[in-house]
Coordinates of C-alpha atoms in Angstrom, one line a residue:
Q1 CA 14.2 3.1 20.4
D2 CA 16.1 -0.1 19.3
R3 CA 12.8 -2.6 20.1
F4 CA 10.9 0.2 17.6
W5 CA 13.1 -0.1 15.0
G6 CA 13.3 -3.7 15.6
R7 CA 9.8 -4.2 15.1
H8 CA 8.8 -2.0 12.4
P9 CA 12.0 -2.2 10.4
Q10 CA 9.8 -0.9 6.8
F11 CA 10.5 2.1 8.1
Q12 CA 13.9 0.9 7.3
A13 CA 13.4 -0.9 4.4
V14 CA 11.5 1.7 2.7
G15 CA 11.5 5.0 4.5
M16 CA 15.3 4.8 5.6
S17 CA 16.3 4.2 2.1
S18 CA 14.1 6.6 0.5
A19 CA 15.2 9.1 2.9
M20 CA 18.9 9.0 2.1
A21 CA 18.0 9.5 -1.5
L22 CA 15.8 12.4 -0.2
A23 CA 18.4 13.9 1.9
N24 CA 20.8 13.8 -1.0
T25 CA 18.5 15.5 -3.3
G26 CA 18.6 18.8 -1.2
Q27 CA 16.0 21.4 -0.5
P28 CA 17.6 23.5 -3.6
T29 CA 17.2 20.6 -6.3
L30 CA 13.7 19.6 -5.1
E31 CA 12.6 23.5 -5.5
A32 CA 14.2 23.5 -8.7
V33 CA 12.5 20.3 -10.1
W34 CA 8.9 21.5 -8.4
E35 CA 9.4 25.1 -10.1
K36 CA 9.9 23.3 -13.5
L37 CA 6.8 21.3 -13.1
R38 CA 4.7 24.0 -12.3
Q39 CA 5.7 25.7 -15.4
R40 CA 4.9 22.7 -17.4
F41 CA 1.7 21.2 -15.7
D42 CA -1.7 22.7 -14.4
S43 CA -2.0 22.7 -10.7
L44 CA -5.1 20.1 -10.9
D45 CA -2.5 17.6 -12.8
L46 CA 0.2 18.1 -9.9
Y47 CA -2.3 17.8 -7.1
L48 CA -4.4 14.5 -8.4
G49 CA -2.1 13.4 -11.5
A50 CA 1.2 13.4 -9.7
P51 CA 0.0 11.1 -6.7
L52 CA -1.6 9.0 -9.3
V53 CA 1.5 8.5 -11.5
A54 CA 3.2 7.8 -8.0
T55 CA 0.7 5.0 -7.1
V56 CA 0.3 3.2 -10.1
G57 CA 3.8 3.6 -11.2
S58 CA 4.6 2.0 -7.5
F59 CA 2.4 -0.6 -8.1
W60 CA 3.3 -2.1 -11.6
G61 CA 7.1 -1.5 -10.5
T62 CA 6.5 -3.9 -7.5
C63 CA 4.6 -6.0 -9.5
G64 CA 7.5 -6.2 -12.4
F65 CA 10.3 -6.6 -9.6
V66 CA 8.4 -9.6 -8.2
F67 CA 7.5 -11.0 -11.7
A68 CA 11.5 -10.6 -12.4
L69 CA 12.6 -12.6 -9.2
E70 CA 10.1 -15.6 -9.9
K71 CA 11.5 -15.7 -13.6
L72 CA 14.9 -15.3 -12.9
F73 CA 15.3 -17.5 -9.6
P74 CA 12.2 -19.7 -9.4
G75 CA 13.7 -22.0 -7.2
W76 CA 14.8 -19.7 -4.6
V77 CA 11.6 -17.6 -4.9
K78 CA 9.4 -20.3 -4.3
S79 CA 11.7 -21.5 -0.8
L80 CA 10.3 -18.1 0.4
K81 CA 6.5 -18.9 -0.2
I82 CA 4.7 -18.8 3.3
Q83 CA 1.9 -20.7 2.1
P84 CA 3.6 -23.4 -0.3
G85 CA 0.7 -25.9 -0.1
I86 CA -1.4 -23.1 -1.9
M87 CA -0.3 -22.1 -5.4
V88 CA -2.2 -19.9 -8.0
T89 CA -3.4 -21.5 -11.3
R90 CA -3.0 -19.4 -14.7
R91 CA -6.4 -18.9 -14.4
E92 CA -6.4 -17.3 -11.1
F93 CA -3.6 -15.3 -12.4
M94 CA -4.9 -13.9 -15.3
K95 CA -8.3 -13.2 -13.5
A96 CA -6.4 -11.1 -10.8
L97 CA -4.2 -9.5 -13.8
K98 CA -7.3 -8.2 -15.4
V99 CA -8.8 -6.9 -12.2
A100 CA -5.5 -5.2 -11.4
V101 CA -5.4 -3.5 -15.0
L102 CA -8.7 -2.0 -14.2
N103 CA -8.1 -0.8 -10.8
Q104 CA -4.9 0.1 -10.9
F105 CA -5.3 1.9 -14.3
I106 CA -8.2 2.4 -16.1
L107 CA -10.3 3.2 -13.3
P108 CA -8.1 5.9 -11.7
V109 CA -7.2 7.4 -15.1
A110 CA -10.7 7.7 -16.2
A111 CA -11.7 9.5 -12.9
F112 CA -8.5 11.5 -13.2
L113 CA -9.6 12.5 -16.6
A114 CA -13.0 13.2 -15.7
L115 CA -12.5 15.3 -12.8
R116 CA -9.9 17.0 -14.9
K117 CA -12.4 17.9 -17.8
L118 CA -15.2 18.8 -15.2
R119 CA -12.6 21.0 -13.1
P120 CA -14.7 21.2 -9.9
K121 CA -14.4 24.9 -8.6
K122 CA -13.7 23.7 -5.3
L123 CA -11.1 21.1 -6.3
V124 CA -9.8 23.6 -8.4
A125 CA -9.1 26.4 -5.7
E126 CA -7.7 23.8 -3.0
A127 CA -5.0 22.3 -6.0
E128 CA -4.0 25.8 -6.6
A129 CA -3.6 26.6 -2.9
I130 CA -1.7 23.3 -2.0
V131 CA 0.4 23.7 -5.3
A132 CA 1.5 26.9 -4.2
K133 CA 2.6 25.9 -1.1
P134 CA 6.5 25.9 -0.1
V135 CA 8.7 22.9 -1.1
P136 CA 8.9 20.8 1.9
S137 CA 12.4 20.0 3.2
P138 CA 13.4 16.3 3.2
L139 CA 13.3 16.0 6.7
R140 CA 9.5 17.6 6.5
I141 CA 8.8 14.6 3.6
L142 CA 9.9 12.1 6.0
G143 CA 7.9 13.5 9.2
E144 CA 5.0 13.7 7.2
Y145 CA 5.6 10.1 6.1
L146 CA 5.5 8.6 9.6
F147 CA 2.6 10.6 10.1
H148 CA 0.5 9.5 7.1
Y149 CA 1.6 5.9 7.7
S150 CA 0.2 6.2 11.4
M151 CA -3.3 7.6 10.2
W152 CA -3.1 4.7 7.5
E153 CA -3.0 1.9 10.2
I154 CA -5.9 3.5 12.0
G155 CA -8.1 4.3 8.7
F156 CA -7.6 1.0 7.1
Y157 CA -8.2 -0.8 10.4
C158 CA -11.4 0.8 10.9
T159 CA -12.5 0.4 7.6
H160 CA -11.3 -3.3 7.0
R161 CA -13.0 -4.1 10.0
L162 CA -16.4 -2.6 8.7
L163 CA -15.8 -4.6 5.4
H164 CA -15.5 -7.9 7.6
T165 CA -19.2 -7.1 9.2
P166 CA -22.0 -9.7 7.1
R167 CA -23.8 -6.6 5.7
F168 CA -20.2 -5.5 3.5
Y169 CA -18.5 -8.9 3.5
K170 CA -20.5 -10.5 0.9
R171 CA -21.5 -7.9 -1.4
I172 CA -17.7 -6.1 -1.0
H173 CA -14.9 -7.6 0.6
K174 CA -15.4 -11.5 -0.4
M175 CA -14.0 -10.9 -3.6
H176 CA -10.5 -9.9 -2.0
H177 CA -10.7 -13.0 0.1
E178 CA -10.6 -15.5 -2.9
F179 CA -7.2 -15.4 -2.6
K180 CA -6.5 -17.3 1.1
A181 CA -2.6 -17.3 0.0
P182 CA -2.3 -13.7 -1.5
I183 CA -0.1 -12.9 -4.4
V184 CA 1.4 -9.4 -5.4
L185 CA -1.6 -8.5 -7.8
S186 CA -4.2 -9.6 -5.3
A187 CA -3.0 -6.2 -3.6
V188 CA -5.9 -4.1 -5.8
Y189 CA -8.0 -7.3 -6.0
A190 CA -10.9 -5.6 -4.7
H191 CA -14.8 -4.5 -5.3
P192 CA -14.1 -1.2 -6.3
V193 CA -16.2 -0.1 -3.6
E194 CA -13.6 -1.4 -1.4
L195 CA -10.7 0.4 -3.4
V196 CA -12.6 3.7 -2.4
L197 CA -13.2 2.8 1.3
G198 CA -10.6 0.7 2.1
N199 CA -7.8 2.1 0.4
L200 CA -8.1 5.5 -1.0
L201 CA -9.9 7.0 2.0
P202 CA -7.6 5.6 4.8
G203 CA -4.5 6.3 2.8
Q204 CA -5.7 9.8 2.2
L205 CA -6.3 10.6 5.7
G206 CA -2.8 12.0 6.5
P207 CA -2.3 14.3 3.4
Q208 CA -5.8 15.6 3.8
L209 CA -5.4 16.4 7.7
L210 CA -1.9 17.8 6.8
R211 CA -3.1 19.5 3.7
S212 CA 0.4 17.8 2.7
H213 CA 2.4 19.7 -0.6
P214 CA 2.2 17.1 -3.8
L215 CA 5.7 16.2 -3.1
S216 CA 5.1 14.7 0.3
T217 CA 2.2 13.1 -0.9
C218 CA 3.8 11.6 -4.0
F219 CA 6.5 10.0 -1.7
W220 CA 4.0 8.6 0.7
A221 CA 1.8 7.2 -2.2
S222 CA 4.5 5.4 -3.7
S223 CA 6.2 3.8 -0.6
G224 CA 2.8 3.0 0.9
M225 CA 1.5 1.1 -2.2
M226 CA 4.8 -0.6 -2.4
M227 CA 4.6 -1.7 0.8
T228 CA 0.8 -2.7 0.4
S229 CA 2.1 -5.0 -2.7
M230 CA 4.7 -6.4 -0.9
V231 CA 2.7 -7.5 2.1
H232 CA 0.3 -9.2 -0.6
S233 CA 3.1 -10.9 -2.4
G234 CA 3.0 -14.3 -0.7
Y235 CA 6.6 -14.6 0.3
L236 CA 8.7 -13.6 3.2
W237 CA 11.4 -11.8 1.6
P238 CA 14.9 -11.9 3.6
F239 CA 15.4 -8.3 2.6
W240 CA 11.8 -7.8 4.1
R241 CA 11.6 -9.6 7.1
H242 CA 8.9 -7.4 8.8
E243 CA 5.9 -9.2 10.7
S244 CA 3.6 -6.9 8.5
I245 CA 3.5 -9.5 5.5
L246 CA 3.0 -12.6 7.9
L247 CA 0.1 -10.5 9.7
H248 CA -1.5 -10.0 6.5
D249 CA -0.8 -13.3 4.8
Y250 CA -2.4 -15.4 7.9
H251 CA -5.1 -12.7 8.0
H252 CA -6.0 -14.0 4.1
N253 CA -5.4 -17.7 5.5
A254 CA -7.7 -17.5 8.7
F255 CA -10.3 -14.9 7.3
Y256 CA -10.7 -12.7 10.4
P257 CA -7.7 -11.9 12.7
N258 CA -5.0 -9.1 12.1
L259 CA -7.3 -6.6 10.6
G260 CA -4.3 -3.8 10.4
S261 CA -1.7 -3.4 8.8
M262 CA 0.9 -3.1 11.8
G263 CA -0.4 -5.0 14.2
V264 CA -0.7 -2.0 16.2
M265 CA -4.5 -1.7 15.9
D266 CA -4.8 -5.3 16.5
K267 CA -3.2 -5.2 19.7
L268 CA -4.8 -2.1 21.1
L269 CA -8.6 -3.8 20.3
G270 CA -7.8 -7.4 20.7
T271 CA -8.1 -8.5 17.2
I272 CA -4.6 -9.7 16.8
G273 CA -4.2 -13.8 16.0
G274 CA -3.9 -15.8 19.1
S275 CA -1.9 -19.3 19.4
E276 CA -2.3 -20.4 15.7
Y277 CA -1.2 -17.3 14.2
T278 CA 1.9 -17.4 16.5
E279 CA 2.5 -21.2 15.2
F280 CA 1.8 -20.1 11.7
K281 CA 4.5 -17.2 12.0
G282 CA 6.8 -19.2 13.6
D283 CA 6.7 -22.1 10.9
A284 CA 7.1 -20.1 8.1
R285 CA 10.0 -17.9 9.8
R286 CA 11.9 -21.4 10.5
R287 CA 11.5 -23.0 7.5
I288 CA 12.2 -19.8 5.3
L289 CA 14.7 -17.8 7.4
G290 CA 16.3 -20.9 9.3

């Protein structure tokens, strides 16, 4: 058990910190809040809109956090850069920002408003059924979080590996790899097809399999997006030292190895980085963490 938590402290950094908040909130408070939301909003708003707000808010909140640290403590943050030899130009930053606004605001909001206007019968029926489910306990939400994260690792690995095949890479995934040293905005710097195939579908795999309550889905969506953004930040944070950041940073640098998010699927299927990744990881840790 200690070895597991030692290798996967993101569960502590995100799941455990949020767990304390959820545990302190308590079941009665969650039920009271959910009842007020049901009285105020339509079922479709809660089923689709709430996770959307959680995802978009988490992404831009994480970006704002990283931008603030870069502005307030530029020297310290620069020392945390995993690939210090590659710096992003202002033109590249603005290009990434424009795509991020499109992919993490305009397109999802437009899709939500379109579905809200069309109100497909099957979707509305599913929304009403999910919204009417009993409010899950904090423990249930945490358990589903772990399940969703596991499903994400499997789904993301499979779709990401597919996107690296010749047919899909040149037409779709190559755009995301324009950043050999990722920045936080590059988390959503991708072709719209990749957003659906590589991000949305793997992210929804767990919630759809469990038919999760919107509160559980929102918790997963916000924490999952925060993790994705931090993994793309390009920095090895002293408060977030997990290998997932190094795994994906090296993936951008080397193109193919480390296709998953945690390294589990890579180890099982033989796509984990070899000696060059070990050297890359060791150098970054020695230089940044001492």
